[in-house]
GROMACS .gro file of N, CA, C and O in nm:
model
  412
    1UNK      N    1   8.029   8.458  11.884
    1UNK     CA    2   7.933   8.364  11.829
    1UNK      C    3   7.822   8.341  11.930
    1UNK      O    4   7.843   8.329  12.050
    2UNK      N    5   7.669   8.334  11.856
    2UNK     CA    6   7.577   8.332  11.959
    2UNK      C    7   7.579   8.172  12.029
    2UNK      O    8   7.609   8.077  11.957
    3UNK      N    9   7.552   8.155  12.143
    3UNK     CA   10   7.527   8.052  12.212
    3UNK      C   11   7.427   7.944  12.134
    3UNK      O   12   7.321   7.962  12.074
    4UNK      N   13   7.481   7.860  12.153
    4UNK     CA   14   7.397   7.756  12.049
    4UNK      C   15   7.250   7.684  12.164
    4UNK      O   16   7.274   7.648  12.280
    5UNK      N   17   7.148   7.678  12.121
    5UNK     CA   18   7.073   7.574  12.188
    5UNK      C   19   6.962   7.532  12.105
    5UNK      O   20   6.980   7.546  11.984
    6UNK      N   21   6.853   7.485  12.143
    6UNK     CA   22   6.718   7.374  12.061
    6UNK      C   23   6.791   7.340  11.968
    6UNK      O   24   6.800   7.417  11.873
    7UNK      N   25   6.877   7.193  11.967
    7UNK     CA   26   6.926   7.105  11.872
    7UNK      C   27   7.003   7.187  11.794
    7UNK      O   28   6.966   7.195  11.677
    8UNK      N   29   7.101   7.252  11.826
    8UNK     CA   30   7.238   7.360  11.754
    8UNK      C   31   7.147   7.474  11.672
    8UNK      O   32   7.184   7.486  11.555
    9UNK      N   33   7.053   7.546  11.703
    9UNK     CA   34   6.981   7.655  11.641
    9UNK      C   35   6.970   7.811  11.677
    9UNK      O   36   6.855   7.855  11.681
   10UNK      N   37   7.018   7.852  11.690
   10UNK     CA   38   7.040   7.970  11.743
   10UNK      C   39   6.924   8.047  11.806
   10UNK      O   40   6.841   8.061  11.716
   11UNK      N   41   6.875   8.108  11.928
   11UNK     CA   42   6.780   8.137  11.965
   11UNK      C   43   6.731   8.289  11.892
   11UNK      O   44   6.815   8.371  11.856
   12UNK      N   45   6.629   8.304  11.882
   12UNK     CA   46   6.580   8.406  11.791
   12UNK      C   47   6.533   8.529  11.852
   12UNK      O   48   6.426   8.526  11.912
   13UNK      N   49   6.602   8.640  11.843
   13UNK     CA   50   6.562   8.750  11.931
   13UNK      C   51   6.419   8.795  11.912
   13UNK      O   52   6.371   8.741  11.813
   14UNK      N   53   6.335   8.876  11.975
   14UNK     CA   54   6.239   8.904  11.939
   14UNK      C   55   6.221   9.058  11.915
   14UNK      O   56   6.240   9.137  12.007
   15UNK      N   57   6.169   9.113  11.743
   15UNK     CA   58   6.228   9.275  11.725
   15UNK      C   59   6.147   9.324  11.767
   15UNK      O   60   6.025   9.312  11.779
   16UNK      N   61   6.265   9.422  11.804
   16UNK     CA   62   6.215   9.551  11.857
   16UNK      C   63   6.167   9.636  11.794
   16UNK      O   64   6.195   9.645  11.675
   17UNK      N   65   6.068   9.735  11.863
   17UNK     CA   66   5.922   9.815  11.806
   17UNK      C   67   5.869   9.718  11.777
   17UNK      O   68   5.868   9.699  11.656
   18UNK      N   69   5.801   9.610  11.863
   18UNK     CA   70   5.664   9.531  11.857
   18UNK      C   71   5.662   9.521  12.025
   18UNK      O   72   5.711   9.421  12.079
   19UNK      N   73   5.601   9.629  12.107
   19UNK     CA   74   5.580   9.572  12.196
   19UNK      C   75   5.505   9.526  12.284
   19UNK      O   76   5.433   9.624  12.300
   20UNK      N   77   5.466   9.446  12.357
   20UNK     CA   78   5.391   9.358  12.366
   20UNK      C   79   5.288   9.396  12.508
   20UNK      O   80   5.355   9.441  12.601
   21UNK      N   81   5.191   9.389  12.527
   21UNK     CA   82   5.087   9.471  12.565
   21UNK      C   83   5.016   9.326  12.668
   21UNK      O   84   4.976   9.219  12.621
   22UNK      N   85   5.019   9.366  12.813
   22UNK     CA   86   4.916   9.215  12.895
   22UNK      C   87   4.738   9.284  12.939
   22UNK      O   88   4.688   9.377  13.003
   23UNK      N   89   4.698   9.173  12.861
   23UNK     CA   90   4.537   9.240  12.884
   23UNK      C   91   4.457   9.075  12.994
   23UNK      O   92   4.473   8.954  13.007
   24UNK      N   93   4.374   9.185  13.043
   24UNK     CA   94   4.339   9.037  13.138
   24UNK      C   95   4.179   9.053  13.104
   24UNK      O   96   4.100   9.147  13.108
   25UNK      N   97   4.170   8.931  13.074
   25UNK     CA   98   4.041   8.847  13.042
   25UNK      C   99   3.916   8.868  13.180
   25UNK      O  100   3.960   8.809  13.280
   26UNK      N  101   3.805   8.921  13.203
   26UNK     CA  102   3.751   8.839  13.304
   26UNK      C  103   3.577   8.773  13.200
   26UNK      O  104   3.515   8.806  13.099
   27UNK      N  105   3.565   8.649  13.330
   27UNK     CA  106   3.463   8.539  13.254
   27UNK      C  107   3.342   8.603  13.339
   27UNK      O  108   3.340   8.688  13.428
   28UNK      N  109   3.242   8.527  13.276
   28UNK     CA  110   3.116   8.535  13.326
   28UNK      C  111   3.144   8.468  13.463
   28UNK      O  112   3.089   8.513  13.564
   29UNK      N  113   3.225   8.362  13.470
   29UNK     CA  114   3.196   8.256  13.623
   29UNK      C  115   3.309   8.290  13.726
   29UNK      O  116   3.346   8.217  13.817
   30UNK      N  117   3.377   8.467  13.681
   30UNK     CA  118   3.470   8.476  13.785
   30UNK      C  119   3.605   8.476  13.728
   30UNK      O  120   3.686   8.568  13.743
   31UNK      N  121   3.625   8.378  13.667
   31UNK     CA  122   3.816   8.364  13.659
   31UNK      C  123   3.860   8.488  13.583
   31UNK      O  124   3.804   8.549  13.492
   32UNK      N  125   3.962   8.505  13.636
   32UNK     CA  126   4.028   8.587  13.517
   32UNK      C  127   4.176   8.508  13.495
   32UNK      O  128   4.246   8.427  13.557
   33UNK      N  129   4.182   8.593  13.348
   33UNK     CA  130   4.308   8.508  13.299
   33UNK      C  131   4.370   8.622  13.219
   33UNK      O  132   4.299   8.707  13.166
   34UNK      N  133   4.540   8.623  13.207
   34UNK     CA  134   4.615   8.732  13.178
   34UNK      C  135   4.684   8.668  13.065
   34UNK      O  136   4.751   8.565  13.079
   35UNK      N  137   4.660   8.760  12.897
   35UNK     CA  138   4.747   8.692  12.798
   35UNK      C  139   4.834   8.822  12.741
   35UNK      O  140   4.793   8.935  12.719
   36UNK      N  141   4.954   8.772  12.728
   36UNK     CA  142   5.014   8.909  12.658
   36UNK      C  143   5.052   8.876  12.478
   36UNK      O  144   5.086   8.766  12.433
   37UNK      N  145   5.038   8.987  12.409
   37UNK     CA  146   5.032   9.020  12.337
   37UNK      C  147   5.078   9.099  12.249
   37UNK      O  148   5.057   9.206  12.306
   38UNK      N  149   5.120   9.122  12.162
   38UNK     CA  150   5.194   9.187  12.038
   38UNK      C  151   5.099   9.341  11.972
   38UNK      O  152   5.064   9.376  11.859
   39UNK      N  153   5.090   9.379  12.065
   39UNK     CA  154   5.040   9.569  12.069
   39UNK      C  155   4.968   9.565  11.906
   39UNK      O  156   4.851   9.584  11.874
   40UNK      N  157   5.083   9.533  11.823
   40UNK     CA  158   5.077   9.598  11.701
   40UNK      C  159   5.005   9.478  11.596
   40UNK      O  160   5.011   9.494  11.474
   41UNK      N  161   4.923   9.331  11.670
   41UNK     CA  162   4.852   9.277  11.573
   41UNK      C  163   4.729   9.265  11.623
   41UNK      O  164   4.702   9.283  11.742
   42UNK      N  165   4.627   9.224  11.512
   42UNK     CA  166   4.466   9.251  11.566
   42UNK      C  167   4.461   9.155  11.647
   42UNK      O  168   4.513   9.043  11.648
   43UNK      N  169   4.368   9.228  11.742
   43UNK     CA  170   4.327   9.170  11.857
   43UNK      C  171   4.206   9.036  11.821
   43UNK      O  172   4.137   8.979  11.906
   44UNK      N  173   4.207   9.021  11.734
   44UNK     CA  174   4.124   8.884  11.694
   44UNK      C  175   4.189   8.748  11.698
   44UNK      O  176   4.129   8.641  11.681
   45UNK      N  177   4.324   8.765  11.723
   45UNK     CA  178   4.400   8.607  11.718
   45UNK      C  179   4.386   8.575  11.861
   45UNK      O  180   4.343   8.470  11.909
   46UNK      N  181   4.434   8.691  11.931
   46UNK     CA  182   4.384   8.705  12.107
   46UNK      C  183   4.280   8.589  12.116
   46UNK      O  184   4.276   8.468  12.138
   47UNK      N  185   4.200   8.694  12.086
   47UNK     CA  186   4.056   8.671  12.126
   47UNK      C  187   4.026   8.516  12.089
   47UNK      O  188   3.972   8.446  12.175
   48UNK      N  189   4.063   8.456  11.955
   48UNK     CA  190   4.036   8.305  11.934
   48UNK      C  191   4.118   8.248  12.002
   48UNK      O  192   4.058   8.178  12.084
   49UNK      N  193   4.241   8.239  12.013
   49UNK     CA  194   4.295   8.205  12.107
   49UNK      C  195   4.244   8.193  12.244
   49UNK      O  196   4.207   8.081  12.279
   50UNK      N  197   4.236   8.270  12.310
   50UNK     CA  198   4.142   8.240  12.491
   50UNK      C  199   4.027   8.178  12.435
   50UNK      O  200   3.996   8.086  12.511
   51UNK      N  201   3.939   8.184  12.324
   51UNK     CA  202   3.817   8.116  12.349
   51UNK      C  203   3.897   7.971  12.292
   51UNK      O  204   3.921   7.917  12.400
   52UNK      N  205   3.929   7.916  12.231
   52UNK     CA  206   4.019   7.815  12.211
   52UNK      C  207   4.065   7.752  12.386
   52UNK      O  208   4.003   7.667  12.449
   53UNK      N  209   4.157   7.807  12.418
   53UNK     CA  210   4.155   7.779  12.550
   53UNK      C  211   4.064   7.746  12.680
   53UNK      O  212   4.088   7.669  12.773
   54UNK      N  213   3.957   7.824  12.656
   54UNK     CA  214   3.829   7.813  12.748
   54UNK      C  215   3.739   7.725  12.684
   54UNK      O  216   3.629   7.696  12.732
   55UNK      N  217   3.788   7.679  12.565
   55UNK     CA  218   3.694   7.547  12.531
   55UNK      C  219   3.556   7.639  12.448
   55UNK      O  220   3.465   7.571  12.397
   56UNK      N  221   3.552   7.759  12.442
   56UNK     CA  222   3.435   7.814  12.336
   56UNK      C  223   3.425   7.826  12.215
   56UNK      O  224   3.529   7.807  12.152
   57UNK      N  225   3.318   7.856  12.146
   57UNK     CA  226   3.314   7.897  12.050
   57UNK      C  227   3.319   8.018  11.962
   57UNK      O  228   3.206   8.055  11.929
   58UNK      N  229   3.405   8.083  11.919
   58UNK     CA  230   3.463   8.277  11.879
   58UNK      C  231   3.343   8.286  11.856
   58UNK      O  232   3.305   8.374  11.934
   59UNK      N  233   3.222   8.235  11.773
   59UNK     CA  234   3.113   8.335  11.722
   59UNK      C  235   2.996   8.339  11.831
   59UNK      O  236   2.898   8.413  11.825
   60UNK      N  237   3.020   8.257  11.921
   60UNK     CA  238   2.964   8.241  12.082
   60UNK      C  239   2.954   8.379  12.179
   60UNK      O  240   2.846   8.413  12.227
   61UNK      N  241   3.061   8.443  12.198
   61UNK     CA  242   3.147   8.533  12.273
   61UNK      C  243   3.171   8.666  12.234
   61UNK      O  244   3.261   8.709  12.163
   62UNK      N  245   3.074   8.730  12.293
   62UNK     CA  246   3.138   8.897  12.346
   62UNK      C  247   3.195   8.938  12.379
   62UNK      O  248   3.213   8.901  12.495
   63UNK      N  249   3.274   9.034  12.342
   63UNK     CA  250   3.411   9.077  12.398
   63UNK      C  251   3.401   9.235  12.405
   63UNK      O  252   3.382   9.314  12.312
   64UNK      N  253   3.422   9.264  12.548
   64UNK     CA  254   3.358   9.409  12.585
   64UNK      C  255   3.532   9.503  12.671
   64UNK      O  256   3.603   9.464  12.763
   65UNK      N  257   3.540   9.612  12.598
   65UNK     CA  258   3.670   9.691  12.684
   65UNK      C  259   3.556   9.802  12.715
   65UNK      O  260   3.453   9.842  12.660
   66UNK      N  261   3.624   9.828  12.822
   66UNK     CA  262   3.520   9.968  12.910
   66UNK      C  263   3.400   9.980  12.842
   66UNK      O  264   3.388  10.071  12.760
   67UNK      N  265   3.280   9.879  12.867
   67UNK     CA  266   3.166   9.867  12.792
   67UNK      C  267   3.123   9.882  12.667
   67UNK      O  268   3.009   9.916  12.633
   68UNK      N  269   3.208   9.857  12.604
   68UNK     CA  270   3.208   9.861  12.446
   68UNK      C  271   3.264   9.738  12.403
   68UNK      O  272   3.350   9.679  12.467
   69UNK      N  273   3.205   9.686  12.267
   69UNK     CA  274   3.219   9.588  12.185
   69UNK      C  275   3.362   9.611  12.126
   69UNK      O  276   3.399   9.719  12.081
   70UNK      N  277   3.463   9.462  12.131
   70UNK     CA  278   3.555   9.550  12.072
   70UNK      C  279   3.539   9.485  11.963
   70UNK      O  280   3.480   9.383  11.929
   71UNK      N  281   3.636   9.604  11.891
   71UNK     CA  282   3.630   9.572  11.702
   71UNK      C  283   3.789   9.507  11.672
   71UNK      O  284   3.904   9.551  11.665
   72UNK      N  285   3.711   9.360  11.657
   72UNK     CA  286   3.840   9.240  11.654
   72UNK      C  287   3.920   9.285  11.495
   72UNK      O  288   4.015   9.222  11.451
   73UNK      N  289   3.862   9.397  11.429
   73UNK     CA  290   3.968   9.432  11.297
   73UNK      C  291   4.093   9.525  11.314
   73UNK      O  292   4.160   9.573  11.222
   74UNK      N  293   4.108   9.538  11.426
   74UNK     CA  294   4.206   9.671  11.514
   74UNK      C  295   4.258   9.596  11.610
   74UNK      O  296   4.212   9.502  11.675
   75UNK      N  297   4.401   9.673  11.610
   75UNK     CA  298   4.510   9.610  11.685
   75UNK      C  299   4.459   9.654  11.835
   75UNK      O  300   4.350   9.711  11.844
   76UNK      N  301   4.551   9.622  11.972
   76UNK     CA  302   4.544   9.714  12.045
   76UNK      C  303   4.599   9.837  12.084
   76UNK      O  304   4.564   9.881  12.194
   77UNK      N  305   4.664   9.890  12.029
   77UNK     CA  306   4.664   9.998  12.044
   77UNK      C  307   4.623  10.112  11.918
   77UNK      O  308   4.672  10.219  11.881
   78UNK      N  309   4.532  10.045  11.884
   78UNK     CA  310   4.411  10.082  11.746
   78UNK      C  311   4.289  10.139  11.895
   78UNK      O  312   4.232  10.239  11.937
   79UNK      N  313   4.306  10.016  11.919
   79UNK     CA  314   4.172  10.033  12.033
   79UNK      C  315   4.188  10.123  12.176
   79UNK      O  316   4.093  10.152  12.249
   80UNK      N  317   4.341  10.166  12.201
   80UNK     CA  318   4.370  10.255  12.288
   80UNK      C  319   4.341  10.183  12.416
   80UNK      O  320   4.259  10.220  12.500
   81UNK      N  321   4.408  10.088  12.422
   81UNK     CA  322   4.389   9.951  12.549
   81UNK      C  323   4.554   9.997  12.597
   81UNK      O  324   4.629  10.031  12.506
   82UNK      N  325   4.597   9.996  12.713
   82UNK     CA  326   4.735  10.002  12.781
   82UNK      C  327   4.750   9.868  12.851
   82UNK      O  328   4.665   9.780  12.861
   83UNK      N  329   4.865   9.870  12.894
   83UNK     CA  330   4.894   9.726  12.974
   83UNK      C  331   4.845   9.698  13.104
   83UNK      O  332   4.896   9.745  13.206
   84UNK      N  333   4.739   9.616  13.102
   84UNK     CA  334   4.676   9.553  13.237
   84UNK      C  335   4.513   9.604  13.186
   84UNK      O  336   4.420   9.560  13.252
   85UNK      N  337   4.498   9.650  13.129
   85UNK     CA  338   4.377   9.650  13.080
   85UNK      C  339   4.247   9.539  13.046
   85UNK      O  340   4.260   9.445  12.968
   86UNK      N  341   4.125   9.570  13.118
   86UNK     CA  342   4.041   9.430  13.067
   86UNK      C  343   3.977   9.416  13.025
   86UNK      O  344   3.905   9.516  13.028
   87UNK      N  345   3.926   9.321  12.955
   87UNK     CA  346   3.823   9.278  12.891
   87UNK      C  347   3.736   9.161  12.923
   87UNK      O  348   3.763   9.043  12.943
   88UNK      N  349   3.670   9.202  12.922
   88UNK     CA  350   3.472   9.106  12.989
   88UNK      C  351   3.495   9.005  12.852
   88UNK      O  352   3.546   9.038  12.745
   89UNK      N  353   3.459   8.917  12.878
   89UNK     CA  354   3.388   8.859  12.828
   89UNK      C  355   3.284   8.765  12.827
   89UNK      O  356   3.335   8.658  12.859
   90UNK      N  357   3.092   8.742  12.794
   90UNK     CA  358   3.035   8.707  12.793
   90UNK      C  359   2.950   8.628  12.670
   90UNK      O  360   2.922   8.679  12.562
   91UNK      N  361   2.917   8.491  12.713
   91UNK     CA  362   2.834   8.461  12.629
   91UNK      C  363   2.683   8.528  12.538
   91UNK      O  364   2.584   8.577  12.592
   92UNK      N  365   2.711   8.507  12.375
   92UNK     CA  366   2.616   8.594  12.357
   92UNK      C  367   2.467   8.513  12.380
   92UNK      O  368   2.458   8.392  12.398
   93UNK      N  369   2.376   8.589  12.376
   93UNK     CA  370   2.239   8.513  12.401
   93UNK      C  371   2.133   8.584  12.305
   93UNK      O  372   2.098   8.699  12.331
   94UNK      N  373   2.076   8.511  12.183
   94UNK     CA  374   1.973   8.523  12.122
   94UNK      C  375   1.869   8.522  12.161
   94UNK      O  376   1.869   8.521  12.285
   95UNK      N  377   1.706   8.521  12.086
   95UNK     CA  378   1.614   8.509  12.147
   95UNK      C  379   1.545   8.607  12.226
   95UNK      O  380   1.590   8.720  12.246
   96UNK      N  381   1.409   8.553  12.284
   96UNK     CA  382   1.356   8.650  12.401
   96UNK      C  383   1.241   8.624  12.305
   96UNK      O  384   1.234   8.533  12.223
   97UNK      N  385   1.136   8.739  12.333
   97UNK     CA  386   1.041   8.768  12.301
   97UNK      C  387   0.914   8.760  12.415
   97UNK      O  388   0.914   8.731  12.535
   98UNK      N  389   0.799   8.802  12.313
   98UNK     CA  390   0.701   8.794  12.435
   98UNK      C  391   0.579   8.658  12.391
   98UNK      O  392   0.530   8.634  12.281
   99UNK      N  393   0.562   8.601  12.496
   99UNK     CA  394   0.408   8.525  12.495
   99UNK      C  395   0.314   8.586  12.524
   99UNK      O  396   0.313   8.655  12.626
  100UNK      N  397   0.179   8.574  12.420
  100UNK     CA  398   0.037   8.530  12.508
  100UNK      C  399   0.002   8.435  12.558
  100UNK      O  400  -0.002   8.328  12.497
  101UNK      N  401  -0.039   8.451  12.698
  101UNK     CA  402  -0.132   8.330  12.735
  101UNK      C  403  -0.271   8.354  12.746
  101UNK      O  404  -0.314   8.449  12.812
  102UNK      N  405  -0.340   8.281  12.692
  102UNK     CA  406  -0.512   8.309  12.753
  102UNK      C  407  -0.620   8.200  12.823
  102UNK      O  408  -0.660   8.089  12.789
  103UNK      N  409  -0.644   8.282  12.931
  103UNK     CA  410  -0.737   8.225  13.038
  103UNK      C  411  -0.840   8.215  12.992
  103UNK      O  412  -0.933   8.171  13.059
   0.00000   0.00000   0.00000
């Protein structure tokens, strides 16, 4: 009989063939931060998740693997990311353009 614990509930294994993949975050201001992850679901829960955590906003935030945009509709290993692998991420920035001035 399995060992009983959390209020007599049996602890829940976690199945196998899902395995779980650590990708590390780095910020615009330096930090990096390491989340692991479930290989085989899109990398978009990730991704809201850390910006959730860092206090941002998902439609705010770029998310770049070896200089490329990643495509949050693909898992990681859709995206061919291995374990320890990173990802940039930067605020996006609209705007620009040019002025005239005249003297």
């Amino acid at each position: 009989m399995a060992e009983s614990t959390n209020n007599g509930k049996t602890p829940v294994e976690a199945p196998s063939g899902h395995p779980k993949i650590k990708l590390q975050f780095n910020s615009q201001d330096g930090t990096q931060t390491t989340y692991a992850n479930a290989a085989s679901k899109k990398i978009k829960y990730l991704l809201m998740e850390y910006c959730k955590r860092k206090n941002l906003q998902y439609g705010t935030v770029v998310f770049l693997h070896n200089g490329q945009r990643v495509a949050t509709n693909l898992t990681p290993l859709e995206l061919g990311m291995d374990d320890g692998d990173e990802i940039d991420d930067m605020l996006h920035h609209t705007g620009g353009g040019s002025i005239s001035v005249k003297m």
